[in-house]
CSV table of C-alpha atoms and ligand atoms in Angstrom, one decimal:
chain,number,residue,atom,x,y,z
E,1197,MET,CA,0.0,0.0,0.0
E,1198,ILE,CA,1.2,3.5,-0.9
E,1199,LYS,CA,0.1,6.0,1.7
E,1200,LYS,CA,2.4,9.0,1.0
E,1201,VAL,CA,4.1,10.0,-2.3
E,1202,LEU,CA,7.0,12.3,-2.7
E,1203,ILE,CA,6.9,14.0,-6.1
E,1204,ALA,CA,10.4,14.5,-7.4
E,1205,ASN,CA,9.5,17.1,-9.9
E,1206,ARG,CA,8.1,20.6,-10.4
E,1207,GLY,CA,5.7,22.5,-12.7
E,1208,GLU,CA,2.5,21.2,-14.2
E,1209,ILE,CA,3.4,17.5,-13.9
E,1210,ALA,CA,4.0,17.8,-10.2
E,1211,VAL,CA,0.5,19.4,-9.9
E,1212,ARG,CA,-0.9,16.7,-12.1
E,1213,ILE,CA,0.5,14.0,-9.8
E,1214,ILE,CA,-0.6,15.8,-6.6
E,1215,ARG,CA,-4.2,15.9,-7.9
E,1216,ALA,CA,-4.2,12.1,-8.7
E,1217,CYS,CA,-2.8,11.3,-5.3
E,1218,ARG,CA,-5.4,13.5,-3.5
E,1219,GLU,CA,-8.2,11.8,-5.4
E,1220,MET,CA,-6.8,8.4,-4.3
E,1221,GLY,CA,-6.6,9.4,-0.7
E,1222,ILE,CA,-2.8,9.4,-0.8
E,1223,GLU,CA,-0.7,12.1,1.0
E,1224,THR,CA,1.7,14.2,-1.0
E,1225,VAL,CA,5.1,15.7,-0.4
E,1226,ALA,CA,6.5,18.3,-2.8
E,1227,VAL,CA,10.2,19.0,-3.1
E,1228,TYR,CA,11.2,22.5,-4.2
E,1229,SER,CA,14.3,24.5,-5.0
E,1230,GLN,CA,14.9,28.0,-3.5
E,1231,ALA,CA,13.6,29.3,-6.9
E,1232,ASP,CA,10.3,27.5,-6.5
E,1233,LYS,CA,9.2,28.7,-3.0
E,1234,GLU,CA,6.2,30.3,-4.6
E,1235,ALA,CA,5.6,27.6,-7.2
E,1236,LEU,CA,2.1,26.0,-7.4
E,1237,HIS,CA,3.3,22.5,-6.6
E,1238,THR,CA,5.0,23.7,-3.4
E,1239,LYS,CA,1.7,25.3,-2.3
E,1240,LEU,CA,-0.6,22.5,-3.3
E,1241,ALA,CA,1.1,19.5,-1.7
E,1242,ASP,CA,0.3,18.4,1.8
E,1243,GLU,CA,3.9,19.0,2.8
E,1244,ALA,CA,6.8,20.7,1.0
E,1245,VAL,CA,10.5,20.3,1.6
E,1246,CYS,CA,13.2,22.7,0.3
E,1247,ILE,CA,15.9,20.6,-1.3
E,1248,GLY,CA,18.5,23.2,-2.3
E,1249,PRO,CA,19.4,26.1,-4.5
E,1250,ALA,CA,17.9,26.9,-7.9
E,1251,PRO,CA,20.2,25.0,-10.3
E,1252,SER,CA,18.6,21.5,-11.0
E,1253,LYS,CA,22.0,19.8,-10.3
E,1254,GLU,CA,21.7,20.9,-6.7
E,1255,SER,CA,18.0,20.3,-6.2
E,1256,TYR,CA,15.8,18.3,-8.6
E,1257,LEU,CA,18.7,16.3,-9.9
E,1258,SER,CA,20.2,15.6,-6.5
E,1259,MET,CA,19.4,12.0,-5.6
E,1260,GLU,CA,20.8,12.3,-2.1
E,1261,ARG,CA,18.6,15.3,-1.3
E,1262,ILE,CA,15.5,13.8,-2.7
E,1263,ILE,CA,16.0,10.5,-0.9
E,1264,SER,CA,16.7,12.4,2.3
E,1265,ALA,CA,13.4,14.4,1.9
E,1266,THR,CA,11.6,11.1,1.4
E,1267,VAL,CA,13.1,9.5,4.5
E,1268,VAL,CA,12.5,12.6,6.7
E,1269,THR,CA,8.8,12.9,5.6
E,1270,GLY,CA,8.1,9.2,5.8
E,1271,ALA,CA,6.9,9.0,2.2
E,1272,ASP,CA,6.8,5.4,1.0
E,1273,ALA,CA,7.0,6.1,-2.7
E,1274,ILE,CA,8.5,8.6,-5.2
E,1275,HIS,CA,6.8,9.7,-8.4
E,1276,PRO,CA,9.6,11.1,-10.7
E,1277,GLY,CA,7.3,12.7,-13.3
E,1278,PHE,CA,9.2,13.3,-16.5
E,1279,GLY,CA,12.7,14.8,-17.1
E,1280,PHE,CA,15.1,15.2,-14.1
E,1281,LEU,CA,15.6,11.7,-12.5
E,1282,SER,CA,12.6,9.9,-14.2
E,1283,GLU,CA,14.7,7.7,-16.5
E,1284,ASN,CA,17.8,7.4,-14.3
E,1285,SER,CA,18.3,3.8,-13.5
E,1286,ARG,CA,20.7,4.6,-10.6
E,1287,PHE,CA,18.0,6.6,-9.0
E,1288,ALA,CA,15.5,3.8,-9.3
E,1289,GLN,CA,18.0,1.4,-7.8
E,1290,LEU,CA,18.8,3.8,-5.0
E,1291,CYS,CA,15.0,4.0,-4.2
E,1292,GLN,CA,14.9,0.2,-4.1
E,1293,GLN,CA,17.9,0.0,-1.8
E,1294,CYS,CA,16.2,2.5,0.6
E,1295,SER,CA,12.9,0.5,0.5
E,1296,ILE,CA,11.2,3.3,-1.3
E,1297,THR,CA,8.7,2.4,-4.1
E,1298,PHE,CA,9.9,4.0,-7.4
E,1299,ILE,CA,6.7,4.7,-9.4
E,1300,GLY,CA,8.1,3.4,-12.7
E,1301,PRO,CA,9.8,0.3,-14.0
E,1302,ASP,CA,12.7,-1.6,-12.4
E,1303,ALA,CA,16.2,-0.1,-12.5
E,1304,ASP,CA,17.6,-2.8,-14.8
E,1305,VAL,CA,14.7,-2.3,-17.3
E,1306,ILE,CA,15.3,1.4,-17.3
E,1307,ALA,CA,19.0,0.7,-17.9
E,1308,ARG,CA,18.4,-1.8,-20.7
E,1309,LEU,CA,16.0,0.4,-22.6
E,1310,GLY,CA,18.1,3.5,-22.0
E,1311,ASN,CA,20.8,1.8,-24.1
E,1312,LYS,CA,19.1,2.4,-27.5
E,1313,GLN,CA,21.3,-0.1,-29.3
E,1314,GLU,CA,20.4,-2.9,-26.7
E,1315,ALA,CA,16.8,-1.9,-26.9
E,1316,ARG,CA,16.8,-2.2,-30.7
E,1317,ASN,CA,18.2,-5.7,-30.5
E,1318,THR,CA,15.7,-6.7,-27.8
E,1319,MET,CA,12.9,-5.6,-30.0
E,1320,ALA,CA,14.3,-7.2,-33.1
E,1321,ALA,CA,14.5,-10.5,-31.2
E,1322,ALA,CA,10.8,-10.1,-30.2
E,1323,GLY,CA,9.7,-9.6,-33.8
E,1324,VAL,CA,9.1,-5.9,-33.5
E,1325,PRO,CA,10.1,-4.2,-36.8
E,1326,VAL,CA,13.3,-2.3,-36.4
E,1327,ILE,CA,15.1,0.0,-38.9
E,1328,PRO,CA,17.7,-1.9,-41.0
E,1329,GLY,CA,21.0,-1.2,-39.2
E,1330,SER,CA,24.0,-2.5,-37.3
E,1331,GLU,CA,23.5,-5.3,-34.9
E,1332,GLU,CA,26.6,-4.7,-32.9
E,1333,ALA,CA,28.0,-1.6,-31.1
E,1334,ILE,CA,30.4,0.4,-33.2
E,1335,TYR,CA,33.3,2.3,-31.7
E,1336,ASP,CA,35.3,3.5,-34.7
E,1337,ALA,CA,34.6,5.2,-38.0
E,1338,GLN,CA,36.3,2.6,-40.2
E,1339,THR,CA,34.1,-0.2,-38.8
E,1340,GLY,CA,31.1,2.1,-39.2
E,1341,LEU,CA,31.9,2.8,-42.8
E,1342,GLU,CA,31.7,-0.9,-43.6
E,1343,ALA,CA,28.4,-1.2,-41.7
E,1344,ALA,CA,27.0,1.8,-43.5
E,1345,ARG,CA,27.9,0.3,-46.9
E,1346,ALA,CA,26.0,-2.9,-46.0
E,1347,ILE,CA,23.0,-0.9,-44.7
E,1348,GLY,CA,22.8,1.5,-47.7
E,1349,TYR,CA,22.8,5.3,-47.7
E,1350,PRO,CA,21.5,7.6,-46.4
E,1351,VAL,CA,22.4,6.4,-42.9
E,1352,ILE,CA,22.1,7.9,-39.4
E,1353,VAL,CA,24.8,7.4,-36.8
E,1354,LYS,CA,23.3,7.3,-33.3
E,1355,ALA,CA,24.8,7.2,-29.8
E,1356,ALA,CA,23.8,4.1,-27.8
E,1357,LEU,CA,23.0,6.2,-24.8
E,1358,GLY,CA,21.5,9.0,-26.9
E,1359,GLY,CA,17.9,10.2,-27.4
E,1360,GLY,CA,16.4,13.5,-27.9
E,1361,GLY,CA,18.7,14.1,-30.9
E,1362,LYS,CA,22.0,14.3,-29.1
E,1363,GLY,CA,24.9,12.4,-30.5
E,1364,MET,CA,23.1,11.8,-33.8
E,1365,ARG,CA,24.3,12.7,-37.4
E,1366,THR,CA,23.1,11.7,-40.9
E,1367,ALA,CA,25.4,10.8,-43.8
E,1368,TYR,CA,24.2,10.7,-47.4
E,1369,THR,CA,27.5,9.5,-48.9
E,1370,GLU,CA,30.7,7.6,-48.0
E,1371,GLU,CA,32.6,10.9,-48.2
E,1372,GLU,CA,30.4,12.5,-45.6
E,1373,PHE,CA,30.3,9.4,-43.3
E,1374,ILE,CA,33.6,9.7,-41.4
E,1375,GLN,CA,33.0,13.3,-40.5
E,1376,SER,CA,29.4,12.5,-39.4
E,1377,PHE,CA,30.5,9.6,-37.3
E,1378,GLN,CA,33.3,11.5,-35.5
E,1379,THR,CA,31.1,14.5,-34.8
E,1380,ALA,CA,28.3,12.3,-33.4
E,1381,GLN,CA,30.7,10.3,-31.3
E,1382,GLN,CA,32.5,13.3,-29.9
E,1383,GLU,CA,29.1,14.8,-29.0
E,1384,ALA,CA,28.1,11.5,-27.3
E,1385,GLU,CA,31.3,11.3,-25.3
E,1386,LYS,CA,30.8,14.8,-24.1
E,1387,ALA,CA,27.1,14.4,-23.3
E,1388,PHE,CA,27.0,10.8,-22.0
E,1389,GLY,CA,30.6,10.0,-21.3
E,1390,ASP,CA,30.3,7.1,-23.7
E,1391,GLY,CA,31.1,6.8,-27.4
E,1392,THR,CA,29.3,3.6,-28.1
E,1393,MET,CA,27.5,4.1,-31.5
E,1394,TYR,CA,25.2,2.3,-33.8
E,1395,ILE,CA,24.1,2.9,-37.4
E,1396,GLU,CA,20.7,2.7,-39.1
E,1397,HIS,CA,19.3,3.4,-42.5
E,1398,PHE,CA,18.0,7.0,-42.4
E,1399,VAL,CA,14.2,7.0,-42.8
E,1400,GLU,CA,13.2,10.2,-44.7
E,1401,ASN,CA,10.1,12.3,-44.0
E,1402,PRO,CA,8.5,9.9,-41.5
E,1403,ARG,CA,5.8,10.6,-38.9
E,1404,HIS,CA,6.5,10.2,-35.2
E,1405,ILE,CA,3.9,7.8,-33.9
E,1406,GLU,CA,4.1,6.6,-30.3
E,1407,PHE,CA,2.0,4.0,-28.5
E,1408,GLN,CA,1.0,4.2,-24.9
E,1409,ILE,CA,1.2,1.0,-22.9
E,1410,LEU,CA,0.3,-0.1,-19.4
E,1411,ALA,CA,1.9,-3.2,-17.8
E,1412,ASP,CA,1.3,-4.6,-14.3
E,1413,SER,CA,3.4,-6.8,-12.3
E,1414,PHE,CA,1.2,-9.9,-13.1
E,1415,GLY,CA,2.4,-9.9,-16.8
E,1416,HIS,CA,-0.7,-8.1,-18.2
E,1417,VAL,CA,0.2,-5.6,-20.9
E,1418,ILE,CA,-2.3,-3.4,-22.8
E,1419,HIS,CA,-1.9,-0.6,-25.3
E,1420,LEU,CA,-3.9,2.6,-25.3
E,1421,GLY,CA,-3.6,3.5,-28.9
E,1422,GLU,CA,-1.3,6.1,-30.4
E,1423,ARG,CA,-0.3,9.7,-30.3
E,1424,ASP,CA,0.9,11.5,-33.4
E,1425,CYS,CA,3.8,13.7,-32.3
E,1426,SER,CA,5.0,14.8,-35.7
E,1427,ILE,CA,4.6,18.5,-35.0
E,1428,GLN,CA,8.0,19.2,-33.3
E,1429,ARG,CA,10.9,21.5,-33.6
E,1430,ASN,CA,14.5,20.6,-32.6
E,1431,HIS,CA,13.2,17.4,-30.9
E,1432,GLN,CA,10.8,19.5,-28.8
E,1433,LYS,CA,7.2,18.4,-29.4
E,1434,MET,CA,4.7,21.3,-29.9
E,1435,ILE,CA,1.4,19.6,-30.7
E,1436,GLU,CA,0.3,16.1,-30.1
E,1437,GLU,CA,-2.9,14.3,-31.0
E,1438,SER,CA,-4.8,11.1,-30.7
E,1439,PRO,CA,-5.8,9.2,-32.8
E,1440,SER,CA,-3.4,9.8,-35.7
E,1441,LEU,CA,-4.9,10.4,-39.2
E,1442,ALA,CA,-2.2,8.3,-40.6
E,1443,LEU,CA,-3.4,5.0,-39.0
E,1444,THR,CA,-6.2,2.8,-40.3
E,1445,ASP,CA,-7.9,0.5,-37.7
E,1446,GLU,CA,-5.9,-2.4,-39.1
E,1447,LEU,CA,-2.5,-0.6,-38.8
E,1448,ARG,CA,-3.4,0.6,-35.2
E,1449,GLU,CA,-4.2,-3.0,-34.3
E,1450,GLU,CA,-0.9,-4.2,-35.8
E,1451,MET,CA,1.3,-1.5,-34.2
E,1452,GLY,CA,-0.5,-1.8,-30.9
E,1453,GLN,CA,0.3,-5.5,-30.8
E,1454,ALA,CA,3.9,-4.8,-31.7
E,1455,ALA,CA,4.0,-2.2,-28.8
E,1456,VAL,CA,2.6,-4.9,-26.4
E,1457,ARG,CA,5.2,-7.4,-27.7
E,1458,ALA,CA,7.9,-4.7,-27.2
E,1459,ALA,CA,6.9,-4.1,-23.5
E,1460,LYS,CA,6.7,-7.8,-22.8
E,1461,ALA,CA,10.1,-8.4,-24.4
E,1462,ALA,CA,11.6,-5.7,-22.1
E,1463,GLY,CA,10.0,-7.2,-19.0
E,1464,TYR,CA,8.3,-3.8,-18.6
E,1465,VAL,CA,6.1,-2.8,-15.6
E,1466,ASN,CA,4.3,0.5,-15.3
E,1467,ALA,CA,3.2,3.1,-18.0
E,1468,GLY,CA,5.5,3.3,-21.0
E,1469,THR,CA,5.7,4.6,-24.5
E,1470,ILE,CA,6.9,2.8,-27.6
E,1471,GLU,CA,8.1,5.3,-30.2
E,1472,PHE,CA,7.8,4.4,-33.9
E,1473,LEU,CA,8.7,6.1,-37.2
E,1474,LEU,CA,5.9,5.6,-39.7
E,1475,GLU,CA,6.6,6.0,-43.4
E,1476,ALA,CA,4.0,7.3,-45.8
E,1477,SER,CA,3.9,3.7,-47.2
E,1478,GLY,CA,2.5,2.5,-43.9
E,1479,ARG,CA,5.8,0.8,-42.9
E,1480,TYR,CA,6.7,1.3,-39.3
E,1481,TYR,CA,9.8,0.8,-37.2
E,1482,PHE,CA,10.6,0.8,-33.5
E,1483,MET,CA,12.7,3.7,-32.6
E,1484,GLU,CA,13.0,3.8,-28.8
E,1485,MET,CA,11.0,3.1,-25.6
E,1486,ASN,CA,10.4,5.8,-23.0
E,1487,THR,CA,10.1,4.6,-19.4
E,1488,ARG,CA,8.3,7.5,-17.9
E,1489,ILE,CA,4.9,9.2,-18.0
E,1490,GLN,CA,5.1,11.7,-20.9
E,1491,VAL,CA,4.1,15.3,-21.3
E,1492,GLU,CA,1.5,14.4,-23.9
E,1493,HIS,CA,-0.2,11.7,-21.8
E,1494,PRO,CA,-3.5,13.8,-21.5
E,1495,VAL,CA,-4.5,13.2,-25.1
E,1496,THR,CA,-4.5,9.4,-24.5
E,1497,GLU,CA,-6.3,9.9,-21.2
E,1498,TRP,CA,-9.1,11.8,-23.1
E,1499,VAL,CA,-9.7,9.4,-25.9
E,1500,THR,CA,-9.5,6.3,-23.7
E,1501,GLY,CA,-11.0,7.7,-20.4
E,1502,ILE,CA,-8.1,6.1,-18.5
E,1503,ASP,CA,-6.2,8.1,-15.8
E,1504,LEU,CA,-2.6,7.2,-16.5
E,1505,VAL,CA,-1.1,8.6,-13.4
E,1506,LYS,CA,-3.6,6.7,-11.2
E,1507,GLU,CA,-2.8,3.5,-13.1
E,1508,GLN,CA,0.9,4.2,-12.5
E,1509,ILE,CA,0.3,4.4,-8.8
E,1510,ARG,CA,-1.9,1.3,-8.7
E,1511,ILE,CA,0.6,-0.7,-10.7
E,1512,ALA,CA,3.4,0.4,-8.3
E,1513,SER,CA,1.2,-0.7,-5.4
E,1514,GLY,CA,1.2,-4.2,-6.8
E,1515,LYS,CA,-2.4,-4.0,-8.0
E,1516,LYS,CA,-3.7,-5.5,-11.3
E,1517,LEU,CA,-4.5,-3.2,-14.2
E,1518,SER,CA,-8.0,-1.8,-14.0
E,1519,TYR,CA,-8.6,-2.5,-17.6
E,1520,GLU,CA,-8.2,-5.4,-20.1
E,1521,GLN,CA,-7.5,-4.7,-23.8
E,1522,GLU,CA,-11.1,-5.3,-24.6
E,1523,ASP,CA,-12.1,-2.4,-22.3
E,1524,VAL,CA,-10.0,0.1,-24.3
E,1525,HIS,CA,-11.8,2.0,-27.0
E,1526,LEU,CA,-10.7,5.2,-28.6
E,1527,SER,CA,-13.4,7.8,-28.7
E,1528,GLY,CA,-13.4,11.1,-30.5
E,1529,HIS,CA,-10.2,13.2,-31.0
E,1530,ALA,CA,-7.9,14.9,-28.6
E,1531,ILE,CA,-5.2,17.5,-29.3
E,1532,GLU,CA,-2.6,19.1,-27.0
E,1533,CYS,CA,-0.7,22.3,-27.5
E,1534,ARG,CA,2.3,23.0,-25.3
E,1535,ILE,CA,2.3,26.6,-24.1
E,1536,ASN,CA,5.9,27.7,-23.6
E,1537,ALA,CA,7.4,30.9,-22.2
E,1538,GLU,CA,9.4,31.7,-25.3
E,1539,ASP,CA,9.5,34.1,-28.2
E,1540,PRO,CA,9.0,32.4,-31.6
E,1541,LYS,CA,10.1,35.7,-33.3
E,1542,LYS,CA,13.5,35.4,-31.6
E,1543,ASP,CA,14.3,31.8,-32.5
E,1544,PHE,CA,12.1,30.6,-29.6
E,1545,ARG,CA,14.3,32.2,-27.0
E,1546,PRO,CA,13.1,31.4,-23.5
E,1547,SER,CA,11.1,34.3,-21.9
E,1548,PRO,CA,11.0,33.9,-18.1
E,1549,GLY,CA,9.5,36.6,-15.9
E,1550,THR,CA,6.5,37.7,-14.0
E,1551,ILE,CA,3.0,36.9,-15.2
E,1552,THR,CA,1.3,40.2,-14.6
E,1553,ASP,CA,-2.2,39.2,-15.7
E,1554,MET,CA,-3.6,35.9,-16.9
E,1555,TYR,CA,-6.8,34.3,-18.2
E,1556,LEU,CA,-7.0,30.7,-19.3
E,1557,PRO,CA,-10.0,29.2,-21.2
E,1558,GLY,CA,-12.4,26.6,-20.0
E,1559,GLY,CA,-15.7,25.1,-21.1
E,1560,LYS,CA,-16.8,21.8,-22.5
E,1561,GLY,CA,-13.9,19.7,-23.9
E,1562,ILE,CA,-11.1,21.9,-22.6
E,1563,ARG,CA,-8.4,20.9,-20.1
E,1564,ILE,CA,-5.6,23.0,-18.8
E,1565,ASP,CA,-2.6,21.4,-17.1
E,1566,SER,CA,-0.5,24.2,-15.8
E,1567,ALA,CA,1.4,25.5,-12.8
E,1568,ILE,CA,1.1,29.2,-13.5
E,1569,TYR,CA,-1.1,31.9,-11.8
E,1570,SER,CA,-1.4,35.6,-12.0
E,1571,GLY,CA,1.5,37.2,-10.2
E,1572,TYR,CA,3.7,34.1,-10.5
E,1573,THR,CA,7.3,34.6,-11.6
E,1574,ILE,CA,8.6,32.0,-14.0
E,1575,PRO,CA,12.2,31.2,-13.0
E,1576,PRO,CA,14.8,31.1,-15.7
E,1577,TYR,CA,16.4,27.8,-14.5
E,1578,TYR,CA,14.0,25.2,-15.8
E,1579,ASP,CA,12.0,24.1,-18.9
E,1580,SER,CA,10.1,26.8,-20.7
E,1581,MET,CA,6.8,24.8,-20.9
E,1582,VAL,CA,4.3,26.5,-18.5
E,1583,ALA,CA,1.0,25.1,-19.5
E,1584,LYS,CA,-0.7,22.5,-21.7
E,1585,LEU,CA,-4.0,23.1,-23.4
E,1586,ILE,CA,-5.8,19.9,-24.3
E,1587,VAL,CA,-9.1,19.8,-26.2
E,1588,TRP,CA,-11.5,16.9,-27.0
E,1589,ALA,CA,-14.2,16.8,-29.7
E,1590,LYS,CA,-16.1,14.2,-31.7
E,1591,ASN,CA,-13.7,14.5,-34.6
E,1592,ARG,CA,-10.4,16.1,-35.7
E,1593,GLY,CA,-12.0,19.0,-37.5
E,1594,GLU,CA,-14.0,20.0,-34.5
E,1595,ALA,CA,-11.1,19.5,-32.2
E,1596,ILE,CA,-8.9,21.8,-34.3
E,1597,ASN,CA,-11.7,24.5,-34.2
E,1598,LYS,CA,-12.0,24.1,-30.5
E,1599,MET,CA,-8.3,24.4,-30.0
E,1600,GLN,CA,-8.2,27.6,-32.1
E,1601,SER,CA,-11.1,29.1,-30.2
E,1602,ALA,CA,-9.4,28.2,-26.9
E,1603,LEU,CA,-6.0,29.6,-27.9
E,1604,GLY,CA,-7.7,32.8,-28.9
E,1605,GLU,CA,-9.0,33.2,-25.4
E,1606,VAL,CA,-5.6,32.7,-23.7
E,1607,ILE,CA,-4.2,35.8,-22.0
E,1608,ILE,CA,-0.7,35.6,-20.5
E,1609,GLU,CA,0.7,39.1,-19.9
E,1610,GLY,CA,4.2,40.0,-18.9
E,1611,ILE,CA,6.1,37.3,-20.8
E,1612,ASP,CA,6.2,36.1,-24.4
E,1613,THR,CA,4.5,32.8,-25.3
E,1614,ASN,CA,4.1,30.6,-28.4
E,1615,VAL,CA,0.3,30.8,-28.3
E,1616,ASP,CA,0.0,32.8,-31.5
E,1617,TYR,CA,2.5,30.5,-33.2
E,1618,GLN,CA,0.4,27.5,-32.2
E,1619,TYR,CA,-2.7,29.2,-33.7
E,1620,GLU,CA,-0.9,29.6,-37.0
E,1621,ILE,CA,0.1,26.0,-37.1
E,1622,LEU,CA,-3.5,25.0,-36.7
E,1623,ASN,CA,-4.4,27.3,-39.6
E,1624,HIS,CA,-1.9,25.7,-41.9
E,1625,PRO,CA,-3.6,23.8,-44.8
E,1626,ASP,CA,-1.2,20.9,-44.5
E,1627,TYR,CA,-1.9,20.6,-40.7
E,1628,ARG,CA,-5.6,20.8,-41.3
E,1629,SER,CA,-5.4,18.1,-44.0
E,1630,GLY,CA,-3.1,16.0,-41.9
E,1631,ASN,CA,-0.4,16.2,-44.6
E,1632,VAL,CA,2.5,16.4,-42.0
E,1633,ASP,CA,5.7,14.7,-41.1
E,1634,ILE,CA,8.5,15.4,-38.6
E,1635,GLY,CA,9.8,18.1,-40.9
E,1636,PHE,CA,6.6,20.2,-40.8
E,1637,ILE,CA,7.7,23.0,-38.6
E,1638,GLU,CA,11.1,23.4,-40.3
E,1639,LYS,CA,9.3,23.7,-43.7
E,1640,MET,CA,6.7,26.1,-42.3
E,1641,GLN,CA,9.5,28.2,-40.8
E,1642,ARG,CA,11.3,28.4,-44.1
E,1643,CYS,CA,8.1,29.7,-45.8
E,1644,MET,CA,7.8,32.4,-43.2
E,1645,VAL,CA,11.3,34.0,-43.5
M,2440,MV4,C1,15.8,8.4,-36.9
M,2440,MV4,C2,15.3,9.2,-37.9
M,2440,MV4,C3,15.3,8.7,-39.2
M,2440,MV4,N1,15.8,7.5,-39.4
M,2440,MV4,N2,16.3,7.2,-37.2
M,2440,MV4,C4,15.3,11.7,-33.4
M,2440,MV4,C5,15.6,11.6,-32.0
M,2440,MV4,C6,15.8,10.2,-31.7
M,2440,MV4,N3,14.8,9.7,-30.8
M,2440,MV4,C7,15.8,9.4,-33.0
M,2440,MV4,N4,15.4,10.4,-34.0
M,2440,MV4,C8,15.3,10.0,-35.3
M,2440,MV4,N5,15.8,8.8,-35.6
M,2440,MV4,C9,16.3,6.7,-38.4
M,2440,MV4,N6,16.8,5.5,-38.7
M,2440,MV4,C10,14.8,10.5,-37.6
M,2440,MV4,C11,14.8,10.9,-36.3
M,2440,MV4,C12,14.3,12.2,-36.1
M,2440,MV4,C13,13.1,12.5,-35.5
M,2440,MV4,C14,12.3,11.4,-35.0
M,2440,MV4,C15,11.1,11.7,-34.4
M,2440,MV4,C16,10.7,13.0,-34.2
M,2440,MV4,C17,11.4,14.0,-34.7
M,2440,MV4,C18,12.6,13.8,-35.3
M,2440,MV4,C19,13.4,14.8,-35.8
M,2440,MV4,C20,14.6,14.6,-36.4
M,2440,MV4,C21,15.1,13.3,-36.5
């Protein structure tokens, strides 16, 4: 039984987790940095513990400080949210050693899936389609060159410990390859302290489709359909939706089953996401698996009616899933826009500061997950995402109209936001017709300048 949860995060996701706990009758402990004394999560939790100065390294990324706060407050579990320590296998292991329930998968599963090259091989062995590529780790450019020749150009060189676009380079020719490999490897060594690389054929102009799964500790695994996350910029998603226009019911069924196989092959327990690249032809490939609750989880919650954070807590408490696959039906259409404190006119430069006045929309089919309020000062130390606006309607066209109407009502004074930019994306004929891939924003941006 989990009686008290420490939330090792901040911002809207911390608030989201506090709300789920409260509804379940579970006590909550917030941790906060000196920059977050006035943050909403600090105010909303039953208890709050200051864990250090503003920089994340000395607060939200400090395992010792977070574990200490857990022990001192007598919390029995930690929910890591996303980012920070959420996919850190050493942290999950530390929790286990301290008899604290980590609300997420086992440390060894996080570690195995965190190595993208190992994850790829695990999935291939389980019959999940992977992108043609190298089967073994590659440490030098010469070996890479031979692998690339066998795979066929264009190729992409990736860091085994990478993700989010770091330590990744494409090569269209042999001439280009050596340089690309070395640049990617240097970046990987700097970012992850590890130069283990692998190579894949480069899939051009795909969509990013990810499947939500839930897995309990009794071996039950279900999928909750997909999210189309193709609208992104520099590996930062901007708009996510469910279902995807690109999937037929047959393809959804097939990819969903592949996602379930993937989770089973990894020995996965808790909520997870299988990322796929989907070609226009309908061919799909496993890319990586995320072992955390994700920013865009609300679109899945709305089309399935399932509360993912509550399921995470139930699973971590050793309970069986509340749903079987037959209970899961996708209904209507949900879209999420991420509202960031940034200036799209200045290359999306972060725009922290004080919110002098604020009004957020509401009404039927509108959900706001945020941690901002009028008079709140957004600190400059953390992520620029300050709110998520999620809408639901019977179909995609109505959901787009509702989102535009809602974006039009948003007032956030005192800082710059991407709200008007989001509105423009939703106006774009290619977005409206669903004619998008992961290069959409880049192309739209080129047309604007
Ligand atoms: C790829 C790819 C094309 N082909 N792999 C981006 C981050 C990391 N998760 C893997 N990524 C990609 N891997 C092959 N073989 C294209 C990307 C990619 C991408 C993927 C999803 C969403 C946005 C993206 C933006 C640029 C590149």
